[in-house]
Amino acid sequence: MLFGRSKKNPIKIADKGVVEWKYAACGYCSTGCSIEVGLDAEGRPVASRGVADADVNRGKLCLKGIFEHELFDSAGRGLQPLIRDHWYQPWEASDWDGALDKLHDEIRRIQGRYGRDSFAIISTGQMLTEEFYTLGKLTRGLIGTNNYDGNTTLCMASAVSGYKRSFGSDGPPGCYEDFEYTDCLIAWGSNLPEQHPIIYWRLKEAQEQRGFPLIVVDPRVTMLAQNAHIHLPITPGTDVVLQNAFMHVILAEGLEDRAYIEANTNGIEALSAEVEHYDPVTAAHICGIDEDTIRHVARLFANAGAAMQIWTMGINQSTHGSDGVVGINNLALLTGNIGKPGGTSLSITGQCNAMGTREWSSCSGLPNYRYLENPEDREEIARIWNVDPEFFPKKRGLFQTDIYHAIESGQIKGLWLIATNPMSSLPNTSRIRKAMEKLEFCAVQDCYQDSESTQYAHLYLPAGTWAEKEGVMTNTERRINLINPIARSPGQARPDLWIFNRVAERFNREGRVKFPERASEIFQEMASISKGRLADISGMNHELIEQNRGIQWPYTEQQAARGEPPPRGGKRLYTETASFRYADGKAKLIPLPFIDNNEVPDEAFPIWLNTGRLIEHWHGRTKTGKLGNNNKYSPIPFIEINPDLCAEQGIRRGEYVRLVSRRSDAVVMAQPTQPVPKNMVFLPFHFHDCANRLTLGLLDPHSRQPAYKQSAVRIERIADQREAARLSMEMRKF
Ligand code: SF4
């Protein structure tokens, strides 16, 4: 009798001829995996592998990390500076001096003619922290525009705003180790297996060992929802209603932690009065979750010894994004679930260094969570940087999303875009296009020359990418990790830090403000001004960070002097009684009335449009669209659509259809699948000139983050499938 092979066929790893491995942190998502890139005998990057003794990923990488070494050789890189007088003219090659003089002269010309704030600067969550700090010093200390922001407004602004409102400061209080202690976890609008695969692996390992209940709140039956004990398919944009209903049950049944509330919070009376209106019967009609399930989940959460909540864009990208975060924090404070192992509210961050820009870029204030609104903060930073404190504005300027409206209305005339691509990432692209065409001057600094926004630029500056540079990044759990320079940038491309320092020379002819050249020196300056603050990094340096495979903040010079080992996991904020960042140390419980202002489906546009990310791709695919090993999984724009909706509309699998919103239309391939409800389609946002042609993107009043996930569309069949395929190919771009 034949039984086939008696031994397993082992995985064979091709010998790539690696002679040296170099250490870095992954440059895609905020998980913060430690990675090593293998170089062959000619010094070419030929392989990537996870670092076994790194606490975050313990040797693992996801699909993007595994092929990250291929990035160094990807198409579309900018090789030299380019200049032109008008955006519609052909480019002319320039040298760096000519290009940087042009940038300086245009900034000063526009500011001289229209005022300091008429020139805007928008950066990113993709650069290294020392680069963010340097850009902040240049912008706030020398250029002096207040219209300076990061593209993190598109992903994490609601988390930042919600943390500040509840706790008095930004800074996620929890860590991945909390999965190993929690007794109950609610995931709000977060599909970890696709968005943050290695965080999901940490969660899954902990859950398999201890079997705590996992509750997923998401309109789709996502991969995480399929692995949950309870899935709550909520009506889009109504999270605040469900949160209020949970708190209604907790307070009505006396399940709150009175001692914790008393010692650590203000505002319980006002909160109790507000949630009184959200009994489960009323709430069920708005949020679509039945009353029994609301009561059951509220009791499960409140009765758990330690309960945690995580969330991602399903909460943040909403007109109630900031309120949704405050609602999560309310629920955590009400049940005493902050600052204890397994009890936390942990925002899962988006970009690899969105945390670094929150901490150090000075976009929304001054470095290390200092406020422009605080005179002492302005005085202190002015003294350290050697600038006049009166040069600083006394409150923050426009958010990124409002900067484009100010271009539209003529208040802003010039723009410097750094590693961000608004023509792909902002909602309602046609409105953004008109704004970009109005600019008197636009500079784009990016490692890729072929980004959509470069076509509207008058100046292009080719930058280095990821591990062509040296510096640190901070991950979701406040862990700072090091990137070493592994490869040289191609052609004349230069690291962003080099570019900022050369620009600074032009605004700082007398050398009044110091701009160190080396990332390690800049880190020392940052460490020295972090002493005694929430994000105290004074005990760290680059060498120590690499040795420990990343260190969580805070880690102070006193701890280092006492010989305390740097935190490699398990470090939490707000562990002491009344240690929040408001003056009395108490967090705020904030009432959240629900205002229904979203675009919702109607007769003309009867389907919800939900947008989001795929595991194989990163943002606008300027990187992953060019790597065959990533792109092959989803090379063309498509929608996930419920098979019943397909049958009703006569749509076949693989057929091209036209999605139409009040803004515009897009041609996509239909992929019938059960996880999306019948009244919704899911459209990955990665494809050129596609998802954001359709989105409305109403803005959250606190965070100014767009509601990408709540638009209304209709679906039209297309008779000429050959023409539809051609239109869809145009949206591929890469
Ligand atoms: Fe990189 Fe995120 Fe994947 Fe880790 S999970 S390898 S950080 S993309």
JSON list of C-alpha atoms in Angstrom, two decimals, residues 93-215:
[
{"chain": "A", "resi": 93, "resn": "ALA", "atom": "CA", "xyz": [17.58, 69.29, -14.99]},
{"chain": "A", "resi": 94, "resn": "SER", "atom": "CA", "xyz": [19.18, 71.32, -12.20]},
{"chain": "A", "resi": 95, "resn": "ASP", "atom": "CA", "xyz": [22.04, 70.91, -9.76]},
{"chain": "A", "resi": 96, "resn": "TRP", "atom": "CA", "xyz": [21.36, 70.93, -6.00]},
{"chain": "A", "resi": 97, "resn": "ASP", "atom": "CA", "xyz": [22.54, 74.50, -5.46]},
{"chain": "A", "resi": 98, "resn": "GLY", "atom": "CA", "xyz": [20.26, 75.86, -8.18]},
{"chain": "A", "resi": 99, "resn": "ALA", "atom": "CA", "xyz": [17.31, 73.83, -6.91]},
{"chain": "A", "resi": 100, "resn": "LEU", "atom": "CA", "xyz": [17.72, 74.81, -3.26]},
{"chain": "A", "resi": 101, "resn": "ASP", "atom": "CA", "xyz": [18.27, 78.49, -4.13]},
{"chain": "A", "resi": 102, "resn": "LYS", "atom": "CA", "xyz": [15.01, 78.33, -6.07]},
{"chain": "A", "resi": 103, "resn": "LEU", "atom": "CA", "xyz": [13.20, 76.86, -3.06]},
{"chain": "A", "resi": 104, "resn": "HIS", "atom": "CA", "xyz": [14.59, 79.53, -0.73]},
{"chain": "A", "resi": 105, "resn": "ASP", "atom": "CA", "xyz": [13.86, 82.38, -3.13]},
{"chain": "A", "resi": 106, "resn": "GLU", "atom": "CA", "xyz": [10.28, 81.28, -3.83]},
{"chain": "A", "resi": 107, "resn": "ILE", "atom": "CA", "xyz": [9.48, 80.86, -0.13]},
{"chain": "A", "resi": 108, "resn": "ARG", "atom": "CA", "xyz": [10.78, 84.35, 0.62]},
{"chain": "A", "resi": 109, "resn": "ARG", "atom": "CA", "xyz": [9.14, 85.89, -2.48]},
{"chain": "A", "resi": 110, "resn": "ILE", "atom": "CA", "xyz": [5.72, 84.47, -1.59]},
{"chain": "A", "resi": 111, "resn": "GLN", "atom": "CA", "xyz": [6.04, 85.30, 2.12]},
{"chain": "A", "resi": 112, "resn": "GLY", "atom": "CA", "xyz": [7.27, 88.83, 1.27]},
{"chain": "A", "resi": 113, "resn": "ARG", "atom": "CA", "xyz": [4.33, 89.49, -1.03]},
{"chain": "A", "resi": 114, "resn": "TYR", "atom": "CA", "xyz": [1.44, 87.72, 0.74]},
{"chain": "A", "resi": 115, "resn": "GLY", "atom": "CA", "xyz": [2.55, 87.26, 4.36]},
{"chain": "A", "resi": 116, "resn": "ARG", "atom": "CA", "xyz": [4.43, 84.57, 6.27]},
{"chain": "A", "resi": 117, "resn": "ASP", "atom": "CA", "xyz": [1.58, 82.06, 6.41]},
{"chain": "A", "resi": 118, "resn": "SER", "atom": "CA", "xyz": [0.90, 82.17, 2.67]},
{"chain": "A", "resi": 119, "resn": "PHE", "atom": "CA", "xyz": [3.54, 79.46, 2.20]},
{"chain": "A", "resi": 120, "resn": "ALA", "atom": "CA", "xyz": [2.56, 76.02, 3.54]},
{"chain": "A", "resi": 121, "resn": "ILE", "atom": "CA", "xyz": [4.68, 72.95, 4.32]},
{"chain": "A", "resi": 122, "resn": "ILE", "atom": "CA", "xyz": [3.23, 69.44, 4.52]},
{"chain": "A", "resi": 123, "resn": "SER", "atom": "CA", "xyz": [5.31, 66.46, 5.54]},
{"chain": "A", "resi": 124, "resn": "THR", "atom": "CA", "xyz": [4.66, 62.85, 6.36]},
{"chain": "A", "resi": 125, "resn": "GLY", "atom": "CA", "xyz": [4.80, 59.90, 8.76]},
{"chain": "A", "resi": 126, "resn": "GLN", "atom": "CA", "xyz": [7.46, 58.19, 6.62]},
{"chain": "A", "resi": 127, "resn": "MET", "atom": "CA", "xyz": [10.67, 60.04, 7.49]},
{"chain": "A", "resi": 128, "resn": "LEU", "atom": "CA", "xyz": [13.03, 59.44, 10.40]},
{"chain": "A", "resi": 129, "resn": "THR", "atom": "CA", "xyz": [12.54, 61.26, 13.69]},
{"chain": "A", "resi": 130, "resn": "GLU", "atom": "CA", "xyz": [15.75, 63.29, 13.51]},
{"chain": "A", "resi": 131, "resn": "GLU", "atom": "CA", "xyz": [14.55, 64.52, 10.10]},
{"chain": "A", "resi": 132, "resn": "PHE", "atom": "CA", "xyz": [11.19, 65.53, 11.58]},
{"chain": "A", "resi": 133, "resn": "TYR", "atom": "CA", "xyz": [12.93, 67.42, 14.38]},
{"chain": "A", "resi": 134, "resn": "THR", "atom": "CA", "xyz": [15.21, 69.23, 11.91]},
{"chain": "A", "resi": 135, "resn": "LEU", "atom": "CA", "xyz": [12.32, 70.16, 9.61]},
{"chain": "A", "resi": 136, "resn": "GLY", "atom": "CA", "xyz": [10.40, 71.48, 12.64]},
{"chain": "A", "resi": 137, "resn": "LYS", "atom": "CA", "xyz": [13.35, 73.63, 13.69]},
{"chain": "A", "resi": 138, "resn": "LEU", "atom": "CA", "xyz": [13.73, 74.95, 10.14]},
{"chain": "A", "resi": 139, "resn": "THR", "atom": "CA", "xyz": [10.01, 75.65, 9.71]},
{"chain": "A", "resi": 140, "resn": "ARG", "atom": "CA", "xyz": [9.17, 77.06, 13.14]},
{"chain": "A", "resi": 141, "resn": "GLY", "atom": "CA", "xyz": [12.55, 78.68, 13.86]},
{"chain": "A", "resi": 142, "resn": "LEU", "atom": "CA", "xyz": [13.62, 80.11, 10.47]},
{"chain": "A", "resi": 143, "resn": "ILE", "atom": "CA", "xyz": [10.98, 79.99, 7.72]},
{"chain": "A", "resi": 144, "resn": "GLY", "atom": "CA", "xyz": [8.23, 80.98, 10.12]},
{"chain": "A", "resi": 145, "resn": "THR", "atom": "CA", "xyz": [5.05, 79.75, 8.49]},
{"chain": "A", "resi": 146, "resn": "ASN", "atom": "CA", "xyz": [2.31, 78.52, 10.81]},
{"chain": "A", "resi": 147, "resn": "ASN", "atom": "CA", "xyz": [0.64, 76.49, 8.04]},
{"chain": "A", "resi": 148, "resn": "TYR", "atom": "CA", "xyz": [2.78, 73.41, 8.60]},
{"chain": "A", "resi": 149, "resn": "ASP", "atom": "CA", "xyz": [1.32, 69.94, 9.09]},
{"chain": "A", "resi": 150, "resn": "GLY", "atom": "CA", "xyz": [1.88, 66.25, 8.37]},
{"chain": "A", "resi": 151, "resn": "ASN", "atom": "CA", "xyz": [-0.11, 63.74, 6.34]},
{"chain": "A", "resi": 152, "resn": "THR", "atom": "CA", "xyz": [-0.72, 62.02, 9.67]},
{"chain": "A", "resi": 153, "resn": "THR", "atom": "CA", "xyz": [-3.86, 64.21, 9.77]},
{"chain": "A", "resi": 154, "resn": "LEU", "atom": "CA", "xyz": [-5.24, 61.63, 7.34]},
{"chain": "A", "resi": 155, "resn": "CYS", "atom": "CA", "xyz": [-4.67, 58.67, 9.67]},
{"chain": "A", "resi": 156, "resn": "MET", "atom": "CA", "xyz": [-3.90, 59.41, 13.32]},
{"chain": "A", "resi": 157, "resn": "ALA", "atom": "CA", "xyz": [-5.18, 62.94, 14.04]},
{"chain": "A", "resi": 158, "resn": "SER", "atom": "CA", "xyz": [-8.35, 61.64, 15.71]},
{"chain": "A", "resi": 159, "resn": "ALA", "atom": "CA", "xyz": [-6.31, 59.42, 18.04]},
{"chain": "A", "resi": 160, "resn": "VAL", "atom": "CA", "xyz": [-4.05, 62.36, 18.93]},
{"chain": "A", "resi": 161, "resn": "SER", "atom": "CA", "xyz": [-7.01, 64.67, 19.50]},
{"chain": "A", "resi": 162, "resn": "GLY", "atom": "CA", "xyz": [-8.91, 62.05, 21.56]},
{"chain": "A", "resi": 163, "resn": "TYR", "atom": "CA", "xyz": [-5.91, 61.27, 23.77]},
{"chain": "A", "resi": 164, "resn": "LYS", "atom": "CA", "xyz": [-5.32, 64.99, 24.38]},
{"chain": "A", "resi": 165, "resn": "ARG", "atom": "CA", "xyz": [-8.97, 65.60, 25.26]},
{"chain": "A", "resi": 166, "resn": "SER", "atom": "CA", "xyz": [-9.18, 62.63, 27.65]},
{"chain": "A", "resi": 167, "resn": "PHE", "atom": "CA", "xyz": [-5.71, 62.44, 29.20]},
{"chain": "A", "resi": 168, "resn": "GLY", "atom": "CA", "xyz": [-4.28, 65.93, 28.65]},
{"chain": "A", "resi": 169, "resn": "SER", "atom": "CA", "xyz": [-1.60, 64.65, 26.25]},
{"chain": "A", "resi": 170, "resn": "ASP", "atom": "CA", "xyz": [-1.03, 62.47, 23.23]},
{"chain": "A", "resi": 171, "resn": "GLY", "atom": "CA", "xyz": [0.84, 59.18, 23.78]},
{"chain": "A", "resi": 172, "resn": "PRO", "atom": "CA", "xyz": [-0.67, 55.67, 23.60]},
{"chain": "A", "resi": 173, "resn": "PRO", "atom": "CA", "xyz": [-0.68, 54.32, 27.18]},
{"chain": "A", "resi": 174, "resn": "GLY", "atom": "CA", "xyz": [-0.49, 50.58, 26.42]},
{"chain": "A", "resi": 175, "resn": "CYS", "atom": "CA", "xyz": [1.81, 48.06, 24.75]},
{"chain": "A", "resi": 176, "resn": "TYR", "atom": "CA", "xyz": [1.72, 44.74, 22.90]},
{"chain": "A", "resi": 177, "resn": "GLU", "atom": "CA", "xyz": [2.43, 42.87, 26.12]},
{"chain": "A", "resi": 178, "resn": "ASP", "atom": "CA", "xyz": [-1.09, 43.83, 27.25]},
{"chain": "A", "resi": 179, "resn": "PHE", "atom": "CA", "xyz": [-2.41, 41.03, 25.01]},
{"chain": "A", "resi": 180, "resn": "GLU", "atom": "CA", "xyz": [-0.71, 38.61, 27.39]},
{"chain": "A", "resi": 181, "resn": "TYR", "atom": "CA", "xyz": [-2.61, 39.94, 30.43]},
{"chain": "A", "resi": 182, "resn": "THR", "atom": "CA", "xyz": [-6.01, 41.05, 29.18]},
{"chain": "A", "resi": 183, "resn": "ASP", "atom": "CA", "xyz": [-9.24, 39.23, 30.06]},
{"chain": "A", "resi": 184, "resn": "CYS", "atom": "CA", "xyz": [-11.32, 40.87, 27.32]},
{"chain": "A", "resi": 185, "resn": "LEU", "atom": "CA", "xyz": [-10.49, 42.76, 24.14]},
{"chain": "A", "resi": 186, "resn": "ILE", "atom": "CA", "xyz": [-12.68, 44.99, 21.98]},
{"chain": "A", "resi": 187, "resn": "ALA", "atom": "CA", "xyz": [-11.23, 45.88, 18.55]},
{"chain": "A", "resi": 188, "resn": "TRP", "atom": "CA", "xyz": [-12.96, 48.92, 17.03]},
{"chain": "A", "resi": 189, "resn": "GLY", "atom": "CA", "xyz": [-12.64, 49.29, 13.24]},
{"chain": "A", "resi": 190, "resn": "SER", "atom": "CA", "xyz": [-9.34, 47.44, 13.10]},
{"chain": "A", "resi": 191, "resn": "ASN", "atom": "CA", "xyz": [-8.53, 44.54, 10.79]},
{"chain": "A", "resi": 192, "resn": "LEU", "atom": "CA", "xyz": [-5.16, 43.57, 12.29]},
{"chain": "A", "resi": 193, "resn": "PRO", "atom": "CA", "xyz": [-4.44, 40.46, 10.17]},
{"chain": "A", "resi": 194, "resn": "GLU", "atom": "CA", "xyz": [-4.27, 42.63, 7.03]},
{"chain": "A", "resi": 195, "resn": "GLN", "atom": "CA", "xyz": [-3.20, 46.01, 8.41]},
{"chain": "A", "resi": 196, "resn": "HIS", "atom": "CA", "xyz": [-0.73, 45.03, 11.14]},
{"chain": "A", "resi": 197, "resn": "PRO", "atom": "CA", "xyz": [-0.06, 41.31, 10.64]},
{"chain": "A", "resi": 198, "resn": "ILE", "atom": "CA", "xyz": [2.66, 40.95, 13.25]},
{"chain": "A", "resi": 199, "resn": "ILE", "atom": "CA", "xyz": [0.60, 42.70, 15.97]},
{"chain": "A", "resi": 200, "resn": "TYR", "atom": "CA", "xyz": [-2.16, 40.24, 15.05]},
{"chain": "A", "resi": 201, "resn": "TRP", "atom": "CA", "xyz": [0.27, 37.35, 15.49]},
{"chain": "A", "resi": 202, "resn": "ARG", "atom": "CA", "xyz": [1.11, 38.65, 19.00]},
{"chain": "A", "resi": 203, "resn": "LEU", "atom": "CA", "xyz": [-2.61, 38.92, 19.81]},
{"chain": "A", "resi": 204, "resn": "LYS", "atom": "CA", "xyz": [-3.38, 35.46, 18.37]},
{"chain": "A", "resi": 205, "resn": "GLU", "atom": "CA", "xyz": [-0.56, 33.78, 20.33]},
{"chain": "A", "resi": 206, "resn": "ALA", "atom": "CA", "xyz": [-1.79, 35.34, 23.57]},
{"chain": "A", "resi": 207, "resn": "GLN", "atom": "CA", "xyz": [-5.40, 34.49, 22.85]},
{"chain": "A", "resi": 208, "resn": "GLU", "atom": "CA", "xyz": [-4.65, 30.85, 22.02]},
{"chain": "A", "resi": 209, "resn": "GLN", "atom": "CA", "xyz": [-2.88, 30.48, 25.34]},
{"chain": "A", "resi": 210, "resn": "ARG", "atom": "CA", "xyz": [-5.48, 32.18, 27.53]},
{"chain": "A", "resi": 211, "resn": "GLY", "atom": "CA", "xyz": [-8.69, 32.19, 25.49]},
{"chain": "A", "resi": 212, "resn": "PHE", "atom": "CA", "xyz": [-9.96, 35.66, 26.48]},
{"chain": "A", "resi": 213, "resn": "PRO", "atom": "CA", "xyz": [-13.05, 36.96, 24.63]},
{"chain": "A", "resi": 214, "resn": "LEU", "atom": "CA", "xyz": [-12.34, 38.90, 21.43]},
{"chain": "A", "resi": 215, "resn": "ILE", "atom": "CA", "xyz": [-15.08, 41.29, 20.29]}
]
